[in-house]
Amino acid sequence: MTVGPVEIGGVGFVVVAGPCAVESAGQTEEVAAAVAAAGAHLLRGGAFKPRTSPYAFQGLGEEAVAILGRSGGRHGLPVVAEVLDTAQLASMIDHVDILQVGARNMQNFPLLRALGKVRRPVLLKRGFAATVEEWLLAAEYLLDGGNSQVVLCERGIRTFETATRNTLDLASVALVKQRTHLPVLVDPSHATGLRELVIPMSLAAAVAGADGLLVEVHGAPEAALCDGRQALTPALFSDLMHRLPPVLAAIGRSLHPRTAAAPAVRAVSP
Ligand code: PEP
Ligand code: MN
């Protein structure tokens, strides 16, 4: 499938990067500029956040959707944001290039049915307690509804292991690549919860046959309002982008060509 200039599921390995949550225009712009310069292909950022605690930062909502769209536009990066509820679709559809369904909503069937009807690609994350079969059947809801633009994303499952936030199920990636025609991304950020594991697991995901990555990046992870412990700094993200090509070359693949255009406006106030 293609999203703007980016082909997902083709020969090129695709990298989606950005903050867990859009916290402000300045923070988003800083990350967008950094990941675009390092060679990311799409920009991510949460606007409506599915937080475990109702007292945690819930995201800036519609304001965040607009901020993300503007930063993506400035750097030539299509944008990915999570939709929690059908009521949010109207405010997102014109600003978001890929609608993400998060792990907590993988089996929200009314949401999946609604997304089956939209003309926007959907990134479907695996639920943290979902089997591969349940994940693929959730994707069927989208396909059956008439939306063929579906990307899967393995983001770790819950196991007895507590040393990592989740357990990254890379075998599911190889399995799903054999069983379906759908592109599969890996999210090493939520899968591990630990910044220092994101690069090794990204390289492993590439070798396991993933079509790309979804990675969280923050300019100042210690001050992040959400998931700072797993966020790469811009410098570490750049390191990742330098380490991927030789690993991809070893399995006969390569990074998707760089797509980010030069910003249309140089000086942008936050
Ligand atoms: C996210 O990608 O921002 C997110 C909340 O991930 P998940 O649904 O995988 O927990
Ligand atoms: Mn997150």
Tab-separated table of N, CA and C and ligand atoms in Angstrom, residues 44 49-50 82 100 102-104 125 155 190 216, ligand 1:
chain	number	residue	atom	x	y	z
A	44	ARG	N	4.678	9.914	13.723
A	44	ARG	CA	3.585	9.487	14.597
A	44	ARG	C	3.425	10.469	15.753
A	49	LYS	N	-5.048	9.902	23.901
A	49	LYS	CA	-4.219	8.847	24.484
A	49	LYS	C	-5.043	7.868	25.318
A	50	PRO	N	-4.884	6.582	25.099
A	50	PRO	CA	-5.593	5.569	25.885
A	50	PRO	C	-4.791	5.259	27.150
A	82	GLU	N	-3.577	7.758	16.618
A	82	GLU	CA	-4.552	6.771	17.083
A	82	GLU	C	-5.953	7.370	17.208
A	100	GLN	N	-4.529	4.904	13.462
A	100	GLN	CA	-4.046	3.777	14.267
A	100	GLN	C	-5.151	3.285	15.197
A	102	GLY	N	-5.280	1.193	18.534
A	102	GLY	CA	-4.332	0.765	19.555
A	102	GLY	C	-4.635	-0.619	20.093
A	103	ALA	N	-3.666	-1.130	20.850
A	103	ALA	CA	-3.773	-2.484	21.408
A	103	ALA	C	-5.064	-2.649	22.214
A	104	ARG	N	-5.420	-1.626	22.984
A	104	ARG	CA	-6.606	-1.722	23.846
A	104	ARG	C	-7.905	-1.748	23.070
A	125	LYS	N	-2.842	-2.374	15.719
A	125	LYS	CA	-1.899	-2.939	16.673
A	125	LYS	C	-2.476	-4.209	17.287
A	155	ARG	N	3.277	-5.224	18.900
A	155	ARG	CA	3.751	-4.279	19.920
A	155	ARG	C	3.982	-4.952	21.260
A	190	HIS	N	6.828	0.100	22.779
A	190	HIS	CA	5.859	-0.454	23.729
A	190	HIS	C	6.175	-1.908	24.053
A	216	GLU	N	9.056	5.310	19.222
A	216	GLU	CA	8.808	6.559	19.934
A	216	GLU	C	10.113	7.339	20.157
B	1	PEP	C1	0.731	4.046	20.985
B	1	PEP	O1	1.261	3.597	19.970
B	1	PEP	O2	0.734	5.251	21.267
B	1	PEP	C2	0.070	3.142	21.941
B	1	PEP	C3	-0.755	3.596	22.889
B	1	PEP	O3	0.379	1.865	21.738
B	1	PEP	P1	-0.384	0.514	22.158
B	1	PEP	O4	-1.797	0.663	21.698
B	1	PEP	O5	0.387	-0.530	21.414
B	1	PEP	O6	-0.240	0.389	23.646
